[in-house]
Coordinates of C-alpha atoms in Angstrom, one line a residue:
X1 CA -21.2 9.2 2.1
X2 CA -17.8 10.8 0.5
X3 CA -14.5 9.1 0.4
X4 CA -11.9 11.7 1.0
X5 CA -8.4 10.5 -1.0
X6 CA -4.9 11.8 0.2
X7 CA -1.6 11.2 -0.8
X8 CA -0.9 8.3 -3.3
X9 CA 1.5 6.2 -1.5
X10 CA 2.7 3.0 -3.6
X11 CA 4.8 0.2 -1.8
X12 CA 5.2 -2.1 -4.7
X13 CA 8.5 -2.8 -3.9
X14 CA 9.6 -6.3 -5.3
X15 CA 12.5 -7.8 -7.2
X16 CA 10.2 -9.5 -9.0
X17 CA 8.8 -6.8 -10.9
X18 CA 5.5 -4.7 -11.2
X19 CA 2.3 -5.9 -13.0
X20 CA -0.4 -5.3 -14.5
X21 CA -3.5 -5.7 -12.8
X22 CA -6.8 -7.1 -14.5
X23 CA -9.4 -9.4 -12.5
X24 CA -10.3 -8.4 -9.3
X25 CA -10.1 -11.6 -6.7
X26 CA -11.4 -9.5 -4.0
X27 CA -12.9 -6.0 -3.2
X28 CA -14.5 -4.6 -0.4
X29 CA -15.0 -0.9 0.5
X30 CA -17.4 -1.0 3.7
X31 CA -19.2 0.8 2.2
X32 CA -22.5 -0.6 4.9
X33 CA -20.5 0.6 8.0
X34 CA -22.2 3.6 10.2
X35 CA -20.6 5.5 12.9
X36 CA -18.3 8.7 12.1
X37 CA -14.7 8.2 10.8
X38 CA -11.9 9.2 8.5
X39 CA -14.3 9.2 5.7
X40 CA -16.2 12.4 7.0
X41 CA -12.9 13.9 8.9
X42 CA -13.5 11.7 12.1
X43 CA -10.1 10.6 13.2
X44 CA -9.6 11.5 17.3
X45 CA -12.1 11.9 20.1
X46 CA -15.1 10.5 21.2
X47 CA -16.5 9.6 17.8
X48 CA -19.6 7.5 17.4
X49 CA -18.2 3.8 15.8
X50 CA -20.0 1.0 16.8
X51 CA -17.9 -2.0 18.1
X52 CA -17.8 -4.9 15.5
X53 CA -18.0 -8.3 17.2
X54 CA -14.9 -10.1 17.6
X55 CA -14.3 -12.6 14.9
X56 CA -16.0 -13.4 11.4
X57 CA -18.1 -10.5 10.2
X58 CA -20.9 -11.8 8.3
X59 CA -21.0 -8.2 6.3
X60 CA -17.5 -8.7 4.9
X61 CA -16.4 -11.7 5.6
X62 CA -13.2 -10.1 7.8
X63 CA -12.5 -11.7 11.0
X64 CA -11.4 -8.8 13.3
X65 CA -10.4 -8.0 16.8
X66 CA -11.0 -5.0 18.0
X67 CA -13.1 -3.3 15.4
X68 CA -15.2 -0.3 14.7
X69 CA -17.7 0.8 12.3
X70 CA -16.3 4.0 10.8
X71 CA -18.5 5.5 8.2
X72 CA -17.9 3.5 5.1
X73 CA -14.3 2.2 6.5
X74 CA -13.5 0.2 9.6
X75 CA -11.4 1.4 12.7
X76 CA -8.7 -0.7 14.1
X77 CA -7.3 -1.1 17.4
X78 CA -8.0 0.7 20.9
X79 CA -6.0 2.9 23.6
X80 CA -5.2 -0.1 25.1
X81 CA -5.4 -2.9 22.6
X82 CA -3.9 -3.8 19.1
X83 CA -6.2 -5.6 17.3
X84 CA -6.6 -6.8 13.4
X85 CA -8.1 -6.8 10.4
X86 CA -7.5 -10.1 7.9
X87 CA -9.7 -10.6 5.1
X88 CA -11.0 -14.0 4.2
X89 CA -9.6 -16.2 1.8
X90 CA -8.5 -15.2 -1.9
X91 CA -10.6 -17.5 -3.3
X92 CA -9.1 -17.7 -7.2
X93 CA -5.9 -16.5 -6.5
X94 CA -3.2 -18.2 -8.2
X95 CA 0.4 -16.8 -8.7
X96 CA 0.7 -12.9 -8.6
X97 CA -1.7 -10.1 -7.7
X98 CA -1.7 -6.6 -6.8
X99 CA -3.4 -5.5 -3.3
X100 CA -4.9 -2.2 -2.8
X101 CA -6.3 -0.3 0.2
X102 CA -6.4 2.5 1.7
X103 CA -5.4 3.7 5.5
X104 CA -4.6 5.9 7.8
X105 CA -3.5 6.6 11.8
X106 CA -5.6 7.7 14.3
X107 CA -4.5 11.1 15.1
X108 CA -3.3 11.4 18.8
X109 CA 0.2 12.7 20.5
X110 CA 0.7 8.7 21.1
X111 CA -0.5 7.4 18.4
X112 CA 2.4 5.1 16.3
X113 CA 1.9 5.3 12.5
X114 CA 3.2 2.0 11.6
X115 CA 1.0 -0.6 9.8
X116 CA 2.0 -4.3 9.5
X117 CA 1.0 -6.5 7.0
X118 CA 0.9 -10.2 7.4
X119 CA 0.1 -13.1 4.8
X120 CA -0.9 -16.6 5.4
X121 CA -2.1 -19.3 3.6
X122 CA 0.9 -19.6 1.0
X123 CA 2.8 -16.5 -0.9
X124 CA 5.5 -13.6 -0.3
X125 CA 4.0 -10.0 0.3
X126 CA 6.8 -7.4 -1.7
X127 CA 6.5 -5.4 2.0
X128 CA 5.9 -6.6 5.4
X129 CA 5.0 -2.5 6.7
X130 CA 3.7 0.7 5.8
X131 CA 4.3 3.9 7.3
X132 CA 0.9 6.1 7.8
X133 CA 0.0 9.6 8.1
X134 CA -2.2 10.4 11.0
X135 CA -5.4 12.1 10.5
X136 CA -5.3 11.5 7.1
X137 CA -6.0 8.1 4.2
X138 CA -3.0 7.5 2.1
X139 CA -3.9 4.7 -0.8
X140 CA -0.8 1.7 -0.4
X141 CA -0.3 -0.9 -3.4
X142 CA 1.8 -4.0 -2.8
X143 CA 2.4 -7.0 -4.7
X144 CA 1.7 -10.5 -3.5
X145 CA 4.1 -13.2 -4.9
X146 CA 3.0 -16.7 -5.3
X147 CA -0.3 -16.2 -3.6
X148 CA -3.4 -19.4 -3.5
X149 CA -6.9 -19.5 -3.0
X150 CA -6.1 -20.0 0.8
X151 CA -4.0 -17.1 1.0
X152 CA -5.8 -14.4 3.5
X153 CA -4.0 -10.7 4.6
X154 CA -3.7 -9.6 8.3
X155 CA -3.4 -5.7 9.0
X156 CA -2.8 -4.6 12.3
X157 CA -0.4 -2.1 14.4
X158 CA 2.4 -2.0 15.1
X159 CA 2.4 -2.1 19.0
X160 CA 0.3 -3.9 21.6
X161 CA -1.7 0.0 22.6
X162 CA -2.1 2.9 20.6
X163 CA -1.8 1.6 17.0
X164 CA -5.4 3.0 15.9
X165 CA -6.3 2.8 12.6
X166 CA -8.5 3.1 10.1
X167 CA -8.4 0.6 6.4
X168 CA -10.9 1.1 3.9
X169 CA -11.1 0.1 -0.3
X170 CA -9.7 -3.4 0.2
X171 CA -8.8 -4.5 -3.3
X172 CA -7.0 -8.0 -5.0
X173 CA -6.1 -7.9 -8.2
X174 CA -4.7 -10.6 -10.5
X175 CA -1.7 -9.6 -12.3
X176 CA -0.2 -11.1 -15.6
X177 CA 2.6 -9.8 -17.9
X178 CA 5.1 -9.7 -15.4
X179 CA 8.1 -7.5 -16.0
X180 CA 11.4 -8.9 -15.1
X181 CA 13.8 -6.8 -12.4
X182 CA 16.3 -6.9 -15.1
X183 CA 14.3 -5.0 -17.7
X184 CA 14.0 -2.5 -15.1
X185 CA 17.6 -2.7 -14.3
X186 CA 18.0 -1.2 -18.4
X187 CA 16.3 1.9 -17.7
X188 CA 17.7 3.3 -14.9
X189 CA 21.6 3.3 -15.8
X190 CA 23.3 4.1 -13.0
X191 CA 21.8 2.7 -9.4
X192 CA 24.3 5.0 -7.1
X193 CA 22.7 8.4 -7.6
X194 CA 24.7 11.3 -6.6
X195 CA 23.5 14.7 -7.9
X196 CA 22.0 13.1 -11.1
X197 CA 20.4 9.9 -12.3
X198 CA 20.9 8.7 -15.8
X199 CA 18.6 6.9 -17.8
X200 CA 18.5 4.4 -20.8
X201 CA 14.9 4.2 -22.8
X202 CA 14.1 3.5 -25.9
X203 CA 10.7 5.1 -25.6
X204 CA 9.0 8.1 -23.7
X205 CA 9.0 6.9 -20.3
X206 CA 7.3 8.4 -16.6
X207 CA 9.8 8.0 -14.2
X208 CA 8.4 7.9 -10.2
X209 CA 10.7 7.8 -7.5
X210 CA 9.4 6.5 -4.0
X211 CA 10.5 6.6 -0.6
X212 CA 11.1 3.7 1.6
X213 CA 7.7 4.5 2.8
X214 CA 5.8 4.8 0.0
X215 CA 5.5 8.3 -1.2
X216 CA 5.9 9.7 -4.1
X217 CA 9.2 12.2 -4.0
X218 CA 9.7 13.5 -7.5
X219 CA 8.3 12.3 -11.2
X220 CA 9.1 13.2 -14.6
X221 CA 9.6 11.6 -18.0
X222 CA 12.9 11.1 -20.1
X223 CA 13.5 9.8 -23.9
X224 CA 16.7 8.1 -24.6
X225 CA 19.4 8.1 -22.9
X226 CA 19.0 11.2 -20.5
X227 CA 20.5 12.8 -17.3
X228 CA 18.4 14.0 -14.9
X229 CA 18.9 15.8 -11.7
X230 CA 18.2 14.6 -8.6
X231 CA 19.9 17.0 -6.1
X232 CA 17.0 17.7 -4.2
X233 CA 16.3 14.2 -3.1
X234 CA 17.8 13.1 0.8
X235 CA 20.3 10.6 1.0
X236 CA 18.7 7.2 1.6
X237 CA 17.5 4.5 -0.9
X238 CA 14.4 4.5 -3.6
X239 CA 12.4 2.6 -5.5
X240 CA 12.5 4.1 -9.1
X241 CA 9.4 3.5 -10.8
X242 CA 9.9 3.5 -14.7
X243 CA 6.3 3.3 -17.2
X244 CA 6.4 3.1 -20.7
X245 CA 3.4 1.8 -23.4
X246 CA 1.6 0.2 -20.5
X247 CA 4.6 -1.6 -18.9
X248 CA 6.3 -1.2 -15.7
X249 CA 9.4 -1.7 -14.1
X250 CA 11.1 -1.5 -10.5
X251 CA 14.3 -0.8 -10.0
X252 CA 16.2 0.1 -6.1
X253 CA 18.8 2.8 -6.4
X254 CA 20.6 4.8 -3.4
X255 CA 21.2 7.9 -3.4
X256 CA 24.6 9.2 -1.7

Protein backbone atom coordinates (compact mmCIF):
# COMPACT_ATOMS: atom_id res chain seq x y z
CA UNK A 1 0.00 0.00 0.00
CA UNK A 2 1.67 3.68 -0.86
CA UNK A 3 0.77 6.87 0.77
CA UNK A 4 0.86 9.51 -1.81
CA UNK A 5 1.90 13.07 0.18
CA UNK A 6 0.82 16.54 -1.42
CA UNK A 7 1.21 19.90 -0.49
CA UNK A 8 2.37 20.66 3.13
CA UNK A 9 -0.37 22.75 4.49
CA UNK A 10 0.28 24.00 8.28
CA UNK A 11 -2.64 25.72 10.22
CA UNK A 12 -0.85 26.24 13.50
CA UNK A 13 -2.22 29.41 13.85
CA UNK A 14 -2.37 30.45 17.63
CA UNK A 15 -1.43 33.40 19.87
CA UNK A 16 -0.16 31.21 22.06
CA UNK A 17 2.74 30.13 20.19
CA UNK A 18 4.17 27.02 18.27
CA UNK A 19 5.67 23.98 20.07
CA UNK A 20 7.65 21.49 19.95
CA UNK A 21 6.24 18.14 19.63
CA UNK A 22 7.66 14.99 21.57
CA UNK A 23 5.23 12.05 22.89
CA UNK A 24 2.83 10.94 20.72
CA UNK A 25 -0.81 10.67 22.75
CA UNK A 26 -2.39 9.24 19.73
CA UNK A 27 -1.71 7.93 16.19
CA UNK A 28 -3.59 6.14 13.79
CA UNK A 29 -3.02 5.76 10.05
CA UNK A 30 -5.67 3.09 8.90
CA UNK A 31 -3.41 1.48 7.72
CA UNK A 32 -6.08 -2.08 8.02
CA UNK A 33 -8.72 -0.39 5.73
CA UNK A 34 -9.46 -2.03 2.17
CA UNK A 35 -11.46 -0.61 -0.68
CA UNK A 36 -9.73 1.89 -3.25
CA UNK A 37 -9.17 5.60 -2.28
CA UNK A 38 -6.93 8.63 -2.27
CA UNK A 39 -4.13 6.56 -1.29
CA UNK A 40 -3.92 4.72 -4.71
CA UNK A 41 -5.51 7.91 -6.80
CA UNK A 42 -9.23 6.85 -5.98
CA UNK A 43 -11.00 10.12 -5.27
CA UNK A 44 -14.49 10.22 -7.66
CA UNK A 45 -16.69 7.54 -9.07
CA UNK A 46 -17.83 4.34 -8.22
CA UNK A 47 -14.85 3.21 -6.17
CA UNK A 48 -14.96 0.01 -4.20
CA UNK A 49 -14.99 1.34 -0.11
CA UNK A 50 -16.76 -0.70 2.12
CA UNK A 51 -19.32 1.12 4.39
CA UNK A 52 -18.00 1.26 8.06
CA UNK A 53 -20.80 0.71 10.56
CA UNK A 54 -22.15 3.72 12.18
CA UNK A 55 -20.67 4.35 15.52
CA UNK A 56 -17.51 2.97 17.50
CA UNK A 57 -15.15 1.19 15.23
CA UNK A 58 -13.57 -1.47 17.08
CA UNK A 59 -10.33 -1.20 14.52
CA UNK A 60 -9.67 2.42 15.55
CA UNK A 61 -11.55 3.29 18.14
CA UNK A 62 -13.29 6.33 15.91
CA UNK A 63 -16.89 6.63 16.14
CA UNK A 64 -18.14 7.62 12.62
CA UNK A 65 -21.15 8.38 10.60
CA UNK A 66 -21.07 7.82 7.33
CA UNK A 67 -17.85 6.07 6.77
CA UNK A 68 -15.83 4.25 4.23
CA UNK A 69 -12.96 2.00 3.96
CA UNK A 70 -10.54 3.74 1.63
CA UNK A 71 -7.28 1.88 1.16
CA UNK A 72 -5.24 2.68 4.15
CA UNK A 73 -7.46 6.07 4.94
CA UNK A 74 -11.19 6.45 5.67
CA UNK A 75 -13.81 8.27 3.38
CA UNK A 76 -16.20 10.75 4.92
CA UNK A 77 -19.45 11.75 4.09
CA UNK A 78 -21.97 10.82 1.02
CA UNK A 79 -23.89 12.66 -2.01
CA UNK A 80 -26.46 13.19 0.31
CA UNK A 81 -25.16 13.08 3.82
CA UNK A 82 -22.48 14.86 5.98
CA UNK A 83 -21.20 12.57 8.24
CA UNK A 84 -18.03 12.48 10.87
CA UNK A 85 -15.03 11.35 11.98
CA UNK A 86 -14.05 11.98 15.89
CA UNK A 87 -11.44 10.01 17.43
CA UNK A 88 -11.65 8.62 20.86
CA UNK A 89 -10.46 10.09 23.80
CA UNK A 90 -6.74 11.58 24.32
CA UNK A 91 -6.14 9.57 26.95
CA UNK A 92 -2.73 11.34 28.60
CA UNK A 93 -3.32 14.52 27.27
CA UNK A 94 -2.67 17.30 29.58
CA UNK A 95 -2.08 20.97 28.53
CA UNK A 96 -0.74 21.48 24.86
CA UNK A 97 -0.29 19.24 21.91
CA UNK A 98 0.17 19.31 18.34
CA UNK A 99 -2.47 17.37 15.94
CA UNK A 100 -1.51 16.04 12.71
CA UNK A 101 -3.41 14.50 9.77
CA UNK A 102 -3.74 14.43 6.60
CA UNK A 103 -6.97 15.08 4.05
CA UNK A 104 -8.30 15.76 1.19
CA UNK A 105 -11.87 16.49 -0.87
CA UNK A 106 -13.60 14.24 -2.90
CA UNK A 107 -13.13 15.48 -6.37
CA UNK A 108 -16.58 16.39 -8.02
CA UNK A 109 -18.09 19.73 -9.83
CA UNK A 110 -20.20 19.95 -6.28
CA UNK A 111 -18.00 18.91 -4.06
CA UNK A 112 -17.26 21.89 -1.15
CA UNK A 113 -13.63 21.78 0.13
CA UNK A 114 -14.10 22.94 3.51
CA UNK A 115 -13.23 20.73 6.52
CA UNK A 116 -14.43 21.62 10.08
CA UNK A 117 -12.79 20.74 13.09
CA UNK A 118 -14.56 20.31 16.35
CA UNK A 119 -13.15 19.64 19.97
CA UNK A 120 -14.83 18.37 23.07
CA UNK A 121 -14.09 17.25 26.20
CA UNK A 122 -12.13 20.37 27.50
CA UNK A 123 -9.43 22.64 25.38
CA UNK A 124 -9.22 25.48 22.52
CA UNK A 125 -8.25 24.17 18.86
CA UNK A 126 -5.79 27.29 17.27
CA UNK A 127 -8.37 26.72 14.10
CA UNK A 128 -11.89 25.70 13.91
CA UNK A 129 -11.47 24.94 9.54
CA UNK A 130 -9.34 23.95 6.94
CA UNK A 131 -9.63 24.55 3.39
CA UNK A 132 -8.86 21.29 1.12
CA UNK A 133 -7.76 20.52 -2.31
CA UNK A 134 -9.90 18.09 -4.12
CA UNK A 135 -8.47 15.06 -5.54
CA UNK A 136 -5.55 15.49 -3.72
CA UNK A 137 -4.08 14.88 0.45
CA UNK A 138 -2.72 17.97 1.86
CA UNK A 139 -0.93 17.20 5.52
CA UNK A 140 -2.70 20.10 8.21
CA UNK A 141 -0.96 20.70 11.73
CA UNK A 142 -2.90 22.55 14.45
CA UNK A 143 -2.35 23.19 18.01
CA UNK A 144 -4.64 22.13 20.77
CA UNK A 145 -4.61 24.49 23.81
CA UNK A 146 -5.48 23.30 27.23
CA UNK A 147 -6.44 19.83 26.01
CA UNK A 148 -7.39 16.61 28.92
CA UNK A 149 -7.54 13.10 28.79
CA UNK A 150 -11.27 13.49 27.80
CA UNK A 151 -10.60 15.66 25.10
CA UNK A 152 -11.76 13.86 21.60
CA UNK A 153 -11.59 15.69 17.83
CA UNK A 154 -14.67 15.75 15.39
CA UNK A 155 -13.89 16.14 11.53
CA UNK A 156 -16.59 16.53 9.27
CA UNK A 157 -17.85 18.84 6.19
CA UNK A 158 -18.79 21.60 5.89
CA UNK A 159 -22.45 21.24 4.58
CA UNK A 160 -25.26 18.72 5.19
CA UNK A 161 -24.56 16.95 1.19
CA UNK A 162 -21.56 16.83 -0.76
CA UNK A 163 -18.78 17.44 1.82
CA UNK A 164 -16.84 14.04 0.82
CA UNK A 165 -13.70 13.48 2.27
CA UNK A 166 -11.10 11.54 2.86
CA UNK A 167 -8.60 11.87 6.62
CA UNK A 168 -5.79 9.65 6.97
CA UNK A 169 -2.35 9.81 9.49
CA UNK A 170 -4.24 10.91 12.56
CA UNK A 171 -1.52 12.08 14.87
CA UNK A 172 -1.38 13.81 18.84
CA UNK A 173 1.50 15.01 19.99
CA UNK A 174 2.48 16.44 23.39
CA UNK A 175 4.14 19.72 23.18
CA UNK A 176 6.48 21.38 25.77
CA UNK A 177 8.79 24.47 25.47
CA UNK A 178 6.24 26.71 24.47
CA UNK A 179 7.22 29.87 22.72
CA UNK A 180 5.52 33.05 23.76
CA UNK A 181 3.57 35.23 20.81
CA UNK A 182 5.72 37.95 22.02
CA UNK A 183 9.11 36.34 21.15
CA UNK A 184 7.60 35.99 17.83
CA UNK A 185 6.44 39.45 17.84
CA UNK A 186 10.73 40.31 18.03
CA UNK A 187 11.40 38.74 14.85
CA UNK A 188 9.20 40.00 12.49
CA UNK A 189 9.60 43.95 12.89
CA UNK A 190 7.08 45.37 11.15
CA UNK A 191 3.48 43.46 11.05
CA UNK A 192 1.90 45.85 8.11
CA UNK A 193 3.81 44.49 5.18
CA UNK A 194 3.72 46.56 2.13
CA UNK A 195 6.34 45.71 -0.59
CA UNK A 196 8.85 44.44 2.07
CA UNK A 197 8.96 42.74 5.46
CA UNK A 198 11.67 43.59 7.85
CA UNK A 199 13.09 41.39 10.29
CA UNK A 200 14.92 41.42 13.64
CA UNK A 201 17.10 37.98 14.55
CA UNK A 202 19.80 37.42 16.39
CA UNK A 203 20.46 34.14 14.66
CA UNK A 204 20.02 32.44 11.12
CA UNK A 205 16.48 32.00 11.05
CA UNK A 206 13.75 30.13 8.18
CA UNK A 207 11.10 32.35 7.74
CA UNK A 208 7.54 30.50 6.33
CA UNK A 209 4.77 32.55 5.37
CA UNK A 210 1.24 30.91 5.35
CA UNK A 211 -2.00 31.61 3.96
CA UNK A 212 -5.15 31.81 5.85
CA UNK A 213 -5.60 28.43 4.56
CA UNK A 214 -2.71 26.80 5.35
CA UNK A 215 -0.25 26.82 2.53
CA UNK A 216 2.89 27.53 2.35
CA UNK A 217 3.34 31.03 -0.01
CA UNK A 218 7.03 31.89 0.14
CA UNK A 219 10.15 30.80 2.60
CA UNK A 220 13.49 31.99 3.07
CA UNK A 221 15.96 32.72 5.79
CA UNK A 222 17.43 36.19 7.12
CA UNK A 223 20.37 37.01 9.76
CA UNK A 224 20.02 40.22 11.70
CA UNK A 225 18.20 42.69 11.05
CA UNK A 226 17.11 42.24 7.23
CA UNK A 227 14.64 43.56 4.62
CA UNK A 228 13.07 41.29 2.64
CA UNK A 229 10.76 41.62 -0.30
CA UNK A 230 7.48 40.55 -0.30
CA UNK A 231 5.89 42.12 -3.41
CA UNK A 232 4.74 39.12 -4.83
CA UNK A 233 2.46 38.07 -2.09
CA UNK A 234 -1.67 39.12 -2.46
CA UNK A 235 -3.07 41.42 -0.21
CA UNK A 236 -4.74 39.58 2.74
CA UNK A 237 -3.27 38.50 6.15
CA UNK A 238 -0.40 35.69 7.13
CA UNK A 239 0.81 33.76 9.54
CA UNK A 240 4.74 34.28 9.46
CA UNK A 241 6.38 31.32 10.57
CA UNK A 242 9.94 32.21 12.06
CA UNK A 243 12.55 28.84 13.20
CA UNK A 244 15.70 29.23 14.68
CA UNK A 245 17.98 26.44 16.82
CA UNK A 246 15.00 24.29 17.15
CA UNK A 247 12.49 27.00 18.29
CA UNK A 248 9.54 28.46 16.76
CA UNK A 249 7.51 31.37 16.70
CA UNK A 250 4.07 32.68 15.15
CA UNK A 251 3.50 35.91 14.35
CA UNK A 252 0.07 37.45 12.13
CA UNK A 253 0.99 40.26 9.78
CA UNK A 254 -1.15 41.81 6.86
CA UNK A 255 -0.10 42.56 4.01
CA UNK A 256 -1.63 45.90 2.23
Amino acid sequence: MKKFYSLVAVAAFTSFGVAQAQDVIFNETFDTYEGEGGNDGGWSGGLNQPAIADGVDEATGFEYLKAYQADGAVKIGTGKAQGFATTPKLAGLNGNAKLTFRAGAWNSTSEQTTLLLEITGGGTLSVSEVELTKGAFNDFSVDIIGGTSETKITFKGFQPASARFMLDDVKVEESLATIDYSEAAKAVSNTLWTNTASFNVKEKSVVEVYNMNGQLVKSFEVKGVQTVDVSSLAKGIYIVKTTSNGKTATQKVVKK
